[in-house]
PDB file of C-alpha atoms and ligand atoms in Angstrom:
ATOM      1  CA  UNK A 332       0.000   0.000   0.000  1.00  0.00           C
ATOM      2  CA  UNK A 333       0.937   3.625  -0.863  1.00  0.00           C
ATOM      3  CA  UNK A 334       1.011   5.222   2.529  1.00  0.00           C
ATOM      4  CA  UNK A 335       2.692   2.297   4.557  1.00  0.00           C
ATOM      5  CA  UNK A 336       5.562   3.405   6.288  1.00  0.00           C
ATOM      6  CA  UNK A 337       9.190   2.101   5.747  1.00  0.00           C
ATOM      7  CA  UNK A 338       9.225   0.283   9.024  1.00  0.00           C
ATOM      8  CA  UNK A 339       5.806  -1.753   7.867  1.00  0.00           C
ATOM      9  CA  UNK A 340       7.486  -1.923   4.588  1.00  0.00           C
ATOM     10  CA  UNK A 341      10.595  -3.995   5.971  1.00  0.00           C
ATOM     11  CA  UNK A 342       8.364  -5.903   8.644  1.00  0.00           C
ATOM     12  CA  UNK A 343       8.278  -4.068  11.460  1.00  0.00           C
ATOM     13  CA  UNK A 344      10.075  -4.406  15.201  1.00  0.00           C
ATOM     14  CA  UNK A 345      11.230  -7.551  14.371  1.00  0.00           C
ATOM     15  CA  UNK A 346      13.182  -7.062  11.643  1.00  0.00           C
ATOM     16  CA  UNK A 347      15.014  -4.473  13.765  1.00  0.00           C
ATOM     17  CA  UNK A 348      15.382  -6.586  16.674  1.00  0.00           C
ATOM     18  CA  UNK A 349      16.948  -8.942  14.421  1.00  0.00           C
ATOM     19  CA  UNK A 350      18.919  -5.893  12.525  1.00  0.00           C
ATOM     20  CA  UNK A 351      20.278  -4.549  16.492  1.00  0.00           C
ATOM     21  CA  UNK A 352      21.230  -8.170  17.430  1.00  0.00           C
ATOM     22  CA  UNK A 353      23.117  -8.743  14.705  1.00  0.00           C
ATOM     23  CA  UNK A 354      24.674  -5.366  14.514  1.00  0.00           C
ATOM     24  CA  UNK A 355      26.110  -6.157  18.295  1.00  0.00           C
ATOM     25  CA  UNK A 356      27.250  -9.839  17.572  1.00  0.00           C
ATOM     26  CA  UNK A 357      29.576  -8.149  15.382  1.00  0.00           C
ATOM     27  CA  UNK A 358      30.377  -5.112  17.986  1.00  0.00           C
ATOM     28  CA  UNK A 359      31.047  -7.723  20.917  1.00  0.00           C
ATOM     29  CA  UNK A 360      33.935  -9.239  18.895  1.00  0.00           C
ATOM     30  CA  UNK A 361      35.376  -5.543  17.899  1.00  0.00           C
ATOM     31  CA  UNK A 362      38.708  -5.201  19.733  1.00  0.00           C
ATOM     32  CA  UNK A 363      38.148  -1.023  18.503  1.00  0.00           C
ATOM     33  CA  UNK A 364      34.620  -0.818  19.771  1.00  0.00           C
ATOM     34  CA  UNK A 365      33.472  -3.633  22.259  1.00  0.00           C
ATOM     35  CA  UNK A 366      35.436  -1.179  25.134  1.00  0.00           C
ATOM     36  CA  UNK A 367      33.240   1.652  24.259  1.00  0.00           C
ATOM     37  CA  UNK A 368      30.331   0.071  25.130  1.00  0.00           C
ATOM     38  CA  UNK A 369      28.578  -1.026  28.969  1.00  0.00           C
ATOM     39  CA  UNK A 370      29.789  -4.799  28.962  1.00  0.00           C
ATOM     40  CA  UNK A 371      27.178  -5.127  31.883  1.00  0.00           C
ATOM     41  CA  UNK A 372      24.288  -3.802  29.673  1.00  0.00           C
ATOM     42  CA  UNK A 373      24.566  -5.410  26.569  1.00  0.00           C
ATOM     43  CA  UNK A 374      20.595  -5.883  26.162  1.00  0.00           C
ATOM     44  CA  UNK A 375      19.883  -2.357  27.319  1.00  0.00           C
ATOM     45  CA  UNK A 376      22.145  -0.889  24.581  1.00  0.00           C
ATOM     46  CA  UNK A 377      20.310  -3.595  22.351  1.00  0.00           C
ATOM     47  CA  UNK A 378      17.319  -2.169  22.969  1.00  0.00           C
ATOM     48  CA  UNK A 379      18.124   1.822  22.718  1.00  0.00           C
ATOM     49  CA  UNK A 380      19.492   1.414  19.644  1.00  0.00           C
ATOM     50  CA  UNK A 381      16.315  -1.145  18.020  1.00  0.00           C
ATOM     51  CA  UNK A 382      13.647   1.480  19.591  1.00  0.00           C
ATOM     52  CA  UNK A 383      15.606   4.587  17.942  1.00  0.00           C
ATOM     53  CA  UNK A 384      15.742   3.067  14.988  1.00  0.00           C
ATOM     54  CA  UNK A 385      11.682   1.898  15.477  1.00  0.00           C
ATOM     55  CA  UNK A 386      10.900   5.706  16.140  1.00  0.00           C
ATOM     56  CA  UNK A 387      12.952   7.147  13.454  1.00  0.00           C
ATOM     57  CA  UNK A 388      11.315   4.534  10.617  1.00  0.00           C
ATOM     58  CA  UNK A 389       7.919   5.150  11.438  1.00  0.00           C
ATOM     59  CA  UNK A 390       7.342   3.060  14.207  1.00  0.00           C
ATOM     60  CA  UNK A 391       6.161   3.530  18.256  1.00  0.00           C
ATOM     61  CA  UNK A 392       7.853   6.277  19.532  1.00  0.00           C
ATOM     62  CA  UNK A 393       8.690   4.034  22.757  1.00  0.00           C
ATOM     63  CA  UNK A 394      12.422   5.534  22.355  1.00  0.00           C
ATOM     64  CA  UNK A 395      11.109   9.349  23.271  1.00  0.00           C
ATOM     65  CA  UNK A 396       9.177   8.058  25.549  1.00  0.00           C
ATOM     66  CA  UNK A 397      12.101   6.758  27.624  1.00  0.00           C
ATOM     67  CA  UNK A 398      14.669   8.831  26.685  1.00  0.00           C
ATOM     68  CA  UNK A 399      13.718  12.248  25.544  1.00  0.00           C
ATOM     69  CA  UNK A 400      14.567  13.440  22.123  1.00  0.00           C
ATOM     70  CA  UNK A 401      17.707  11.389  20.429  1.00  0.00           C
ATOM     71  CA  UNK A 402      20.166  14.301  20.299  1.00  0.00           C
ATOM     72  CA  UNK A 403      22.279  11.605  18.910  1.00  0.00           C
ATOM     73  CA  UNK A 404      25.534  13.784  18.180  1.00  0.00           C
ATOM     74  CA  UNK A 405      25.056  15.061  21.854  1.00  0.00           C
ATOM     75  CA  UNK A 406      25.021  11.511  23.360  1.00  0.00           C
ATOM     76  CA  UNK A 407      28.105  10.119  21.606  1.00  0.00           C
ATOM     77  CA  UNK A 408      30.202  12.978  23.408  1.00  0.00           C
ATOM     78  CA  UNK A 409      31.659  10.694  25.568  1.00  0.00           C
ATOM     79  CA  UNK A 410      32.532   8.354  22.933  1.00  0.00           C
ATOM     80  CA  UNK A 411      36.104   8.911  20.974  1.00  0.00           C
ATOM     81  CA  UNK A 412      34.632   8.663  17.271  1.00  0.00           C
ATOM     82  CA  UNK A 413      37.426   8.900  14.612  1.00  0.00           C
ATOM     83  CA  UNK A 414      37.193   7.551  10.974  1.00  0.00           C
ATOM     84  CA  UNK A 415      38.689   3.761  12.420  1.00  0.00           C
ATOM     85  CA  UNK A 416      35.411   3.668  14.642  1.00  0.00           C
ATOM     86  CA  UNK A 417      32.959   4.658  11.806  1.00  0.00           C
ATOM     87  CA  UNK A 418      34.520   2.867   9.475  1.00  0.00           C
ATOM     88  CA  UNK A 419      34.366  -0.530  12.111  1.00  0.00           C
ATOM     89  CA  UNK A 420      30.692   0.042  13.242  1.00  0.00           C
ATOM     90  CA  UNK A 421      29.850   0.635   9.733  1.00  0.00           C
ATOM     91  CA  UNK A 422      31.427  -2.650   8.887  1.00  0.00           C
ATOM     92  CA  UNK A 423      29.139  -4.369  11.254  1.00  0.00           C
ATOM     93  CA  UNK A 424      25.889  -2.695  10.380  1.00  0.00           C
ATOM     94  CA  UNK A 425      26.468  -3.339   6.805  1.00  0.00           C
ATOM     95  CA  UNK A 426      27.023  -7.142   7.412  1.00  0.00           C
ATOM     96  CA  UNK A 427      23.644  -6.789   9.736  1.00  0.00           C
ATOM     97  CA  UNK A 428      21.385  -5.148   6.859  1.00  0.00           C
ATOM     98  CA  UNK A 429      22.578  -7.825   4.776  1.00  0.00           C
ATOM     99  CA  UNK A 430      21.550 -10.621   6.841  1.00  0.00           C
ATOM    100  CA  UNK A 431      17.961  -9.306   6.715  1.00  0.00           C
ATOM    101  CA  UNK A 432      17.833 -10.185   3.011  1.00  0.00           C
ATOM    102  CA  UNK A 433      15.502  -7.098   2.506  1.00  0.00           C
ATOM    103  CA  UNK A 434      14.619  -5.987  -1.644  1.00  0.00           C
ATOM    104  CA  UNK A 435      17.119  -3.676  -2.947  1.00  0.00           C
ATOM    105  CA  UNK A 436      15.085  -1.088  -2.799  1.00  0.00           C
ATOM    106  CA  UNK A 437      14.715  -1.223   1.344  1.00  0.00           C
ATOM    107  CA  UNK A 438      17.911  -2.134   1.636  1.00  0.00           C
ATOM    108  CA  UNK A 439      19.495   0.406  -0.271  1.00  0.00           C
ATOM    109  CA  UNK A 440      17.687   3.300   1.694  1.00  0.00           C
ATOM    110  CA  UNK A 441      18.456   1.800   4.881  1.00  0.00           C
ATOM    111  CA  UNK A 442      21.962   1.538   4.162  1.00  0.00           C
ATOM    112  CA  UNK A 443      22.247   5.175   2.833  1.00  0.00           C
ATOM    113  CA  UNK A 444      20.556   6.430   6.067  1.00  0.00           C
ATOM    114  CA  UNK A 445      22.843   4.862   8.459  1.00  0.00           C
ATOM    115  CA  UNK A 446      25.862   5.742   5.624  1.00  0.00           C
ATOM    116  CA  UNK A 447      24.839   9.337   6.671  1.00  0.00           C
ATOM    117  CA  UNK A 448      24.417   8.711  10.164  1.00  0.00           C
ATOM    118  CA  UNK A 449      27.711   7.354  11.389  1.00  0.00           C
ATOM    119  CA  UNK A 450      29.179   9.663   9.322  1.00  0.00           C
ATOM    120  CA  UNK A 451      27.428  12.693  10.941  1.00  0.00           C
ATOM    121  CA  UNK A 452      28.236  10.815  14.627  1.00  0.00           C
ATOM    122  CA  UNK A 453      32.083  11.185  13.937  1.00  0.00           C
ATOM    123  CA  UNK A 454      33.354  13.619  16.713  1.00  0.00           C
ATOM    124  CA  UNK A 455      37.264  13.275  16.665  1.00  0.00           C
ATOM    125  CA  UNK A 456      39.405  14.264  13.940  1.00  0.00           C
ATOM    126  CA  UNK A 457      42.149  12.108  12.321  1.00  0.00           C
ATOM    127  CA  UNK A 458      45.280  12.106  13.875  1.00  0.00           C
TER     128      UNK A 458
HETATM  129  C1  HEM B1475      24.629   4.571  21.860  1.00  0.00           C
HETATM  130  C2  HEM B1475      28.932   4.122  19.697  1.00  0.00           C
HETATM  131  C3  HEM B1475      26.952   5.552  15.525  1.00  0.00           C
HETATM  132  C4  HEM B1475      22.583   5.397  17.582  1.00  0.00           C
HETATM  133  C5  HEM B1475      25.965   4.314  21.628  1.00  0.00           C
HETATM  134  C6  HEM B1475      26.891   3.850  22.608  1.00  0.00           C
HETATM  135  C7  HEM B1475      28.097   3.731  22.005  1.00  0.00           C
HETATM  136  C8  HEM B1475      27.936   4.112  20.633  1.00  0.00           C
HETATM  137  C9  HEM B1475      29.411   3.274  22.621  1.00  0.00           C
HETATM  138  C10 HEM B1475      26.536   3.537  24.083  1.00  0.00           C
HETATM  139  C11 HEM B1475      25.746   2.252  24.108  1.00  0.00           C
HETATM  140  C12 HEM B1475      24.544   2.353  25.028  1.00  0.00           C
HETATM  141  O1  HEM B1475      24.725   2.270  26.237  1.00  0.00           O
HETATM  142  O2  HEM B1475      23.415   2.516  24.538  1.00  0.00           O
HETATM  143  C13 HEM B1475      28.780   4.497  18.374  1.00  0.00           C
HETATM  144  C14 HEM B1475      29.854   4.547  17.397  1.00  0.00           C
HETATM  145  C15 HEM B1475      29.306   4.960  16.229  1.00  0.00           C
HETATM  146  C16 HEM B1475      27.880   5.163  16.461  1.00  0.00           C
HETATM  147  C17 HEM B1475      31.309   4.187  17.643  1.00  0.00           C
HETATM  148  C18 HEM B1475      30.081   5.160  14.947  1.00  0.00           C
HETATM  149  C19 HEM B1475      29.793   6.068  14.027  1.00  0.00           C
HETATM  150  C20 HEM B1475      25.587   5.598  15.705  1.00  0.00           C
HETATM  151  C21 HEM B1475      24.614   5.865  14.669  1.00  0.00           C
HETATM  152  C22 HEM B1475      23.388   5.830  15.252  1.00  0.00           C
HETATM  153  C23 HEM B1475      23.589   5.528  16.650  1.00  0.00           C
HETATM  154  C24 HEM B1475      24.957   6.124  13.205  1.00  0.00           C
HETATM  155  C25 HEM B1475      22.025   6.035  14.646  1.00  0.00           C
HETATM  156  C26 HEM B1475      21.708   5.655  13.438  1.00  0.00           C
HETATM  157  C27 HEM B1475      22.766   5.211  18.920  1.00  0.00           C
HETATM  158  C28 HEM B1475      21.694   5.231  19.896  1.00  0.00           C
HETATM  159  C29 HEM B1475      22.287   5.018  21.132  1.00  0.00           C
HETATM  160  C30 HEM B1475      23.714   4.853  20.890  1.00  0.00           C
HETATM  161  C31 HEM B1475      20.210   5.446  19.606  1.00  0.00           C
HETATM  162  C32 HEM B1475      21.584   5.020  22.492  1.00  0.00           C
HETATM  163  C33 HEM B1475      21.409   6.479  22.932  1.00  0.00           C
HETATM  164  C34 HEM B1475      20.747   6.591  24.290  1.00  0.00           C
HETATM  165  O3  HEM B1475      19.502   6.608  24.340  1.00  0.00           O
HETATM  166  O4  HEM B1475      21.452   6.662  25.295  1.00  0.00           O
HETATM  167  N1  HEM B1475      26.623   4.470  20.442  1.00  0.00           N
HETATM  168  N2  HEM B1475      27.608   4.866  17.777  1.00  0.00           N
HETATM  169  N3  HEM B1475      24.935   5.394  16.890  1.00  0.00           N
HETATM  170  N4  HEM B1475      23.960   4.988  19.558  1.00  0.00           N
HETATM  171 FE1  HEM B1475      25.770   4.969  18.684  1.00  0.00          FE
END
């Protein structure tokens, strides 16, 4: 149908879910990333990510609910993000989109958006 939204398009909070897991079985095995994250809240940062990416696609906007507007740039402060770290979590998104097997077309414009995302989240120049 015309007016379904993107996340109804690719199947909803599932596909996501599955997207976010994936995306962090990758992350967990990063020697540049896995220290960045909160080792003792694996499944919370799981389920940030999935319900920003829920709210941002057209989905429930459980993500505001719980944590205000994104301000995404503002909450990766504390995070070191170079070109390396992009460039790594980039590596394991990419594998994750694939593994959902979506049609080009969804595919593609997920990939773009999250092409233009990490590269708006970098906050460190080169050395
Ligand atoms: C949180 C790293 C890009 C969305 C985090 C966290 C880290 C991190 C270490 C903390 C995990 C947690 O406790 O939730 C990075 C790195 C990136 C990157 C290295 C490389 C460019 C992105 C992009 C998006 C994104 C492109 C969106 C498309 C989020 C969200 C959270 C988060 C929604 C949870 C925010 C909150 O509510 O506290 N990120 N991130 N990140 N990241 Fe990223």
């Amino acid at each position: 149908e015309e007016s379904q939204s993107f996340y109804d398009a690719v199947g909803g909070e599932e596909t996501f879910r599955r997207l976010v897991r994936r995306f962090y079985e990758g992350v967990v095995d990063d020697p540049l990333l896995w220290p960045m994250y909160p080792a003792e809240d694996l499944a919370g940062a799981e389920d940030r990510l999935s319900l920003f990416l829920i709210q941002y696609w057209g989905g429930p906007g459980t993500y505001s609910e719980r944590r205000g507007h994104p301000r995404l740039r503002m909450r990766h402060n504390p995070f070191v993000i170079g070109s390396a770290e992009r460039d790594a979590w980039l590596r394991h998104m990419h594998d994750a989109v694939l593994s959902l097997e979506l049609p080009e077309e969804l595919e593609k414009r997920l990939w773009d958006y999250l092409v233009y995302a990490a590269h708006s989240m970098v906050n460190a120049p080169d050395a």
